[in-house]
């Protein structure tokens, strides 16, 4: 398999805190890669450097051979990277449908258009995406009144708006009920299968991680300490120690 | 050589007063997160009070400085009163409301000053003991200037000591840097806020009082000073005292030397420097980026729905009524309605950026004024026909918005508000000072419409058609991707950028469009009055626009024109009274504290409640 995303020697410090230190890994095409680690391990910081939100101190990120470091989030998105945020970011004054339409409008570069009515643009396509994430029934509701788990789904539909090659999902199931979590990850796995999208996601729920990830990388205090198949990582004594030491309860 | 050195000293002397005001503004903002528009009023009060003391008692050298100090303390106490009576109620309100409320204070203070000290400028006597001059490099330098040069660093040192050697100072610094820490203060938070207001107001008062022997104080002082203080704080960095000092020196020196090069328009120079600094360091010389972040979000507005039948009918009825106005045969009514229509367009264009765009401009009148002056100057200087002059007015306003907007959209929240205000004030000053071209205070007269449009009725219909068209156009834009892009940038810049939307570009385009529409209103205004004066681009005009939008309701689309009509009819009544500014000020305070959702917002609430009821 070829690498869709390749990360080399990525580092970032905030003042004295070395949030991410010399991290290297690859996401292979059509793969679901989980990035796990205790709170404050540097997962979100890593994501922010992948999609241009943060400038790394050093290192390189390439998407199908193209360097992403130095590009704005906007440019990174145009190259085919979709992102969902740990704390959901949606347009709260718009409906669910309009949120998805905005991504489609931007993708087709019609965001400055003065003539058409937004409501009429790419409606069916947006509905199809909402269908896909199970939010079609709530298409006309305002985003500001949605339950948190539903917002996460909307974000996923929005992130799919540019038919991404790579999806970055930061804790996609946080705030959902256990049943919903599995359902959402199954759905994500379906997208990977159908579209060949690669996915990098972080997650605290180990059922989700071990249930769906093709491969897992483990971050602790900014460093990559283990990587491999779910079975390898499960058996890694170092990983067990960190998780038990951090007091996170889960059965490995 | 000697001459330049003297000029340099003059600059330093002026820097001290400015530094005091800016430092006060900065400290208050650091702790309370309120940008106090009334800070210039505190300065003005300090100057007036000091003037009264030194002219009514025969003070000696010591007495003079005691009088200055007494004025500072008096202003500090006034600050405490403002904080306890008013600001306490709105610490959690959106920024725009806080700014407006402090502008209400500006208006009330203006009328109070007018009542107490009268309209004439007041120049204090020279300071006893420092009324001579010293010869430096062969040039005479007033002794008092030297005292001022010492005063600035002295106060800077005193603030530093206060901040680093007292418990209060530690608290102030901690509160400025770490918002969470405020919660831990509990009841003491109130005391801290009030004491900070005292200190900040007293600094402004001190700045004003110390300036009395150097410069006359007038009823314009407040807004001139606040604009300069904003520039200094923006340049120096919000929350940084040393930054304020450096910026004050920089700006004052620029004025001192700029006057030698461009005597008419030193402010343009100030603008250029500010522009350069903002491009290189958007948060100022010594500021920190965090402060640029937006305050806590408010409740989001409801999604846009297409107008339903009932609303369309209502709109049509209103339009028919407007068409029927000339039938009344009342010339005065027609003149009034032309004003209402132009203000409605002005307010709608402001709402366009501040509602959907989330960019609260405190200087939108600049574009109204550019439109009016553009059209008037084309007519007067080049004899341009009206149709072209109106187009020229729009172009002038749009060009202004292109330039100013480019800088403004780099900032957000209070920084954006301060910068728009500073730009507008600069525009006003240029028009005001550049008498040869703009007529200065005398304005430009005899700007009459083309012959075909010179009858009242025709001009009324022309205005009605253009304003209605422009308002409907903007309404349409809000339903188009253009407007949705603006809202996306306001709702979540993070999400917008993550789906490829260039938020700044969207905001800039929105800003330019709103500027152009405001320019259309302005150029028609010039022809409707037959003249233009600098007032139409002064800060009060910008604030009037905000009042109209607020009165109608920010979160509604029809709010701005309903608000403009209501506001103008109201103003038409109260402006005949003697102390109308104070009345207006109190009205603003009432609106902000009691009626924040506006007329249309209120009606909508009532309606939806009725519908919800069984
Ligand atoms: N903007 C910032 N400024 C300073 N420190 C930061 C910043 N962002 C993150 N950090 C620090 O960097 C470290 C890594 O944070 P990060 O948010 O990446 O962790 P995370 O693995 O995503 O944690 P969580 O599981 O809680 O989301 C933490 O110590 C955090 O405090
Ligand atoms: Mg995280």
Short mmCIF file of N, CA and C in Angstrom, two decimals, chain A residues 51 53 73-74 77-78 81 83-85 89-95 98 102-103 105-106 110-119 121 140 142 144 155 158, chain B residues 300-306 473 476-485 487-503 506 509 513:
data_model
loop_
_atom_site.label_atom_id
_atom_site.label_comp_id
_atom_site.label_asym_id
_atom_site.label_seq_id
_atom_site.Cartn_x
_atom_site.Cartn_y
_atom_site.Cartn_z
N UNK A 51 -3.42 19.98 9.64
CA UNK A 51 -4.29 20.71 8.71
C UNK A 51 -4.00 22.22 8.70
N UNK A 53 -3.61 24.43 11.08
CA UNK A 53 -4.11 25.31 12.15
C UNK A 53 -2.93 25.88 12.95
N UNK A 73 -5.17 26.36 6.76
CA UNK A 73 -6.19 25.32 6.81
C UNK A 73 -7.02 25.29 5.53
N UNK A 74 -7.26 26.50 5.01
CA UNK A 74 -8.01 26.63 3.77
C UNK A 74 -7.39 25.85 2.63
N UNK A 77 -7.42 22.10 3.09
CA UNK A 77 -8.75 21.55 2.78
C UNK A 77 -8.93 21.39 1.27
N UNK A 78 -8.47 22.38 0.53
CA UNK A 78 -8.60 22.31 -0.93
C UNK A 78 -7.84 21.12 -1.51
N UNK A 81 -8.36 17.45 2.49
CA UNK A 81 -8.32 17.00 3.88
C UNK A 81 -9.55 17.55 4.61
N UNK A 83 -11.83 17.83 8.20
CA UNK A 83 -11.48 17.81 9.62
C UNK A 83 -12.72 17.94 10.47
N UNK A 84 -12.80 17.16 11.53
CA UNK A 84 -13.80 17.41 12.57
C UNK A 84 -13.05 17.76 13.84
N UNK A 85 -13.68 18.58 14.67
CA UNK A 85 -12.97 19.11 15.83
C UNK A 85 -13.39 18.42 17.12
N UNK A 89 -17.26 22.52 15.84
CA UNK A 89 -17.32 23.86 15.27
C UNK A 89 -18.29 23.82 14.09
N UNK A 90 -19.46 24.41 14.30
CA UNK A 90 -20.45 24.48 13.21
C UNK A 90 -20.98 25.91 13.16
N UNK A 91 -21.74 26.21 12.13
CA UNK A 91 -22.33 27.54 12.00
C UNK A 91 -23.66 27.54 12.74
N UNK A 92 -23.65 28.13 13.92
CA UNK A 92 -24.80 27.94 14.80
C UNK A 92 -26.03 28.72 14.36
N UNK A 93 -25.89 29.71 13.49
CA UNK A 93 -27.07 30.45 13.07
C UNK A 93 -27.71 29.82 11.83
N UNK A 94 -27.15 28.70 11.39
CA UNK A 94 -27.69 28.07 10.18
C UNK A 94 -28.32 26.72 10.52
N UNK A 95 -29.09 26.23 9.55
CA UNK A 95 -29.67 24.91 9.75
C UNK A 95 -28.61 23.85 9.46
N UNK A 98 -27.97 23.71 5.77
CA UNK A 98 -27.16 24.84 5.29
C UNK A 98 -25.69 24.67 5.64
N UNK A 102 -22.87 24.84 2.85
CA UNK A 102 -21.74 25.77 2.85
C UNK A 102 -20.46 25.07 2.40
N UNK A 103 -20.26 23.86 2.89
CA UNK A 103 -19.05 23.13 2.49
C UNK A 103 -19.07 22.86 0.99
N UNK A 105 -20.73 24.56 -1.32
CA UNK A 105 -20.60 25.83 -2.05
C UNK A 105 -19.13 26.26 -2.08
N UNK A 106 -18.48 26.11 -0.95
CA UNK A 106 -17.07 26.50 -0.90
C UNK A 106 -16.23 25.59 -1.80
N UNK A 110 -18.05 28.88 -4.97
CA UNK A 110 -19.12 29.83 -5.26
C UNK A 110 -19.47 30.65 -4.03
N UNK A 111 -18.53 30.72 -3.09
CA UNK A 111 -18.83 31.35 -1.81
C UNK A 111 -19.05 32.86 -1.95
N UNK A 112 -18.51 33.48 -2.99
CA UNK A 112 -18.69 34.93 -3.14
C UNK A 112 -19.87 35.25 -4.05
N UNK A 113 -20.61 34.23 -4.47
CA UNK A 113 -21.70 34.46 -5.42
C UNK A 113 -22.76 35.39 -4.84
N UNK A 114 -23.25 36.29 -5.68
CA UNK A 114 -24.24 37.26 -5.22
C UNK A 114 -25.65 36.94 -5.73
N UNK A 115 -25.72 36.10 -6.77
CA UNK A 115 -27.02 35.93 -7.40
C UNK A 115 -27.88 34.80 -6.82
N UNK A 116 -27.36 33.57 -6.74
CA UNK A 116 -28.27 32.48 -6.36
C UNK A 116 -28.67 32.55 -4.90
N UNK A 117 -29.78 31.90 -4.60
CA UNK A 117 -30.16 31.75 -3.20
C UNK A 117 -29.42 30.55 -2.63
N UNK A 118 -28.84 30.76 -1.49
CA UNK A 118 -28.06 29.68 -0.88
C UNK A 118 -28.92 28.41 -0.72
N UNK A 119 -30.17 28.63 -0.33
CA UNK A 119 -31.04 27.49 -0.02
C UNK A 119 -31.18 26.54 -1.20
N UNK A 121 -28.88 25.84 -3.52
CA UNK A 121 -27.64 25.31 -4.07
C UNK A 121 -27.28 23.94 -3.48
N UNK A 140 -33.64 20.41 8.61
CA UNK A 140 -34.14 21.78 8.69
C UNK A 140 -34.01 22.39 10.08
N UNK A 142 -32.17 24.08 13.40
CA UNK A 142 -31.03 24.96 13.61
C UNK A 142 -29.93 24.19 14.31
N UNK A 144 -27.94 25.28 16.40
CA UNK A 144 -27.76 25.72 17.78
C UNK A 144 -28.58 24.90 18.77
N UNK A 155 -20.87 17.56 11.73
CA UNK A 155 -19.47 17.87 11.39
C UNK A 155 -18.90 16.86 10.41
N UNK A 158 -20.22 17.65 7.03
CA UNK A 158 -19.55 18.85 6.51
C UNK A 158 -18.15 18.50 6.02
N UNK B 300 -26.91 32.58 19.40
CA UNK B 300 -26.95 32.76 17.95
C UNK B 300 -28.35 33.14 17.48
N UNK B 301 -28.40 33.85 16.36
CA UNK B 301 -29.70 34.19 15.81
C UNK B 301 -30.32 32.94 15.19
N UNK B 302 -31.61 33.02 14.91
CA UNK B 302 -32.30 31.88 14.31
C UNK B 302 -31.94 31.81 12.83
N UNK B 303 -32.01 30.60 12.22
CA UNK B 303 -31.72 30.50 10.79
C UNK B 303 -32.64 31.41 9.97
N UNK B 304 -32.13 31.88 8.82
CA UNK B 304 -32.96 32.72 7.96
C UNK B 304 -34.03 31.86 7.31
N UNK B 305 -35.23 32.38 7.25
CA UNK B 305 -36.29 31.73 6.48
C UNK B 305 -36.71 32.72 5.43
N UNK B 306 -37.14 32.24 4.28
CA UNK B 306 -37.67 33.19 3.30
C UNK B 306 -38.88 33.91 3.89
N UNK B 473 -31.55 44.87 -2.41
CA UNK B 473 -30.33 44.23 -2.93
C UNK B 473 -29.53 43.62 -1.78
N UNK B 476 -31.22 40.63 -0.45
CA UNK B 476 -30.99 39.47 -1.32
C UNK B 476 -29.61 38.88 -1.09
N UNK B 477 -28.62 39.76 -0.97
CA UNK B 477 -27.25 39.27 -0.76
C UNK B 477 -27.14 38.41 0.49
N UNK B 478 -27.94 38.76 1.50
CA UNK B 478 -27.86 38.00 2.74
C UNK B 478 -28.38 36.58 2.55
N UNK B 479 -29.25 36.40 1.56
CA UNK B 479 -29.75 35.06 1.30
C UNK B 479 -28.85 34.32 0.30
N UNK B 480 -27.97 35.06 -0.35
CA UNK B 480 -27.06 34.46 -1.32
C UNK B 480 -25.80 33.97 -0.60
N UNK B 481 -24.97 33.17 -1.25
CA UNK B 481 -23.72 32.73 -0.61
C UNK B 481 -22.88 33.89 -0.06
N UNK B 482 -22.91 35.04 -0.73
CA UNK B 482 -22.16 36.20 -0.25
C UNK B 482 -22.45 36.48 1.23
N UNK B 483 -23.74 36.53 1.57
CA UNK B 483 -24.13 36.80 2.95
C UNK B 483 -23.89 35.61 3.86
N UNK B 484 -24.13 34.41 3.34
CA UNK B 484 -23.89 33.21 4.15
C UNK B 484 -22.41 33.08 4.50
N UNK B 485 -21.57 33.49 3.58
CA UNK B 485 -20.13 33.44 3.84
C UNK B 485 -19.76 34.37 5.00
N UNK B 487 -21.77 35.21 7.44
CA UNK B 487 -22.27 34.61 8.68
C UNK B 487 -21.40 33.45 9.11
N UNK B 488 -20.90 32.71 8.12
CA UNK B 488 -20.04 31.58 8.46
C UNK B 488 -18.80 32.08 9.21
N UNK B 489 -18.22 33.17 8.71
CA UNK B 489 -17.04 33.72 9.36
C UNK B 489 -17.34 34.23 10.76
N UNK B 490 -18.55 34.73 10.95
CA UNK B 490 -18.93 35.21 12.28
C UNK B 490 -19.21 34.04 13.23
N UNK B 491 -19.98 33.05 12.75
CA UNK B 491 -20.39 31.94 13.61
C UNK B 491 -19.19 31.12 14.07
N UNK B 492 -18.31 30.78 13.16
CA UNK B 492 -17.17 29.95 13.51
C UNK B 492 -16.06 30.12 12.48
N UNK B 493 -15.16 31.06 12.74
CA UNK B 493 -14.04 31.25 11.81
C UNK B 493 -13.24 29.95 11.65
N UNK B 494 -13.17 29.19 12.74
CA UNK B 494 -12.42 27.94 12.71
C UNK B 494 -13.00 26.99 11.67
N UNK B 495 -14.31 26.78 11.73
CA UNK B 495 -14.98 25.90 10.80
C UNK B 495 -14.91 26.47 9.38
N UNK B 496 -15.13 27.77 9.27
CA UNK B 496 -15.13 28.39 7.95
C UNK B 496 -13.80 28.15 7.25
N UNK B 497 -12.71 28.41 7.96
CA UNK B 497 -11.39 28.21 7.34
C UNK B 497 -11.16 26.74 7.03
N UNK B 498 -11.72 25.88 7.89
CA UNK B 498 -11.50 24.45 7.69
C UNK B 498 -12.30 23.90 6.52
N UNK B 499 -13.24 24.69 5.97
CA UNK B 499 -13.90 24.24 4.74
C UNK B 499 -13.57 25.20 3.60
N UNK B 500 -12.40 25.81 3.69
CA UNK B 500 -11.90 26.54 2.54
C UNK B 500 -12.42 27.95 2.37
N UNK B 501 -13.12 28.49 3.38
CA UNK B 501 -13.64 29.85 3.24
C UNK B 501 -12.59 30.83 3.76
N UNK B 502 -12.23 31.79 2.94
CA UNK B 502 -11.28 32.82 3.35
C UNK B 502 -12.04 33.88 4.13
N UNK B 503 -12.01 33.75 5.45
CA UNK B 503 -12.88 34.59 6.28
C UNK B 503 -12.58 36.08 6.10
N UNK B 506 -13.91 37.37 2.84
CA UNK B 506 -15.37 37.53 2.89
C UNK B 506 -15.71 38.80 3.65
N UNK B 509 -14.83 41.93 1.59
CA UNK B 509 -15.84 42.19 0.56
C UNK B 509 -17.11 42.76 1.18
N UNK B 513 -18.74 46.40 0.38
CA UNK B 513 -20.11 46.54 -0.10
C UNK B 513 -20.90 47.48 0.81
#
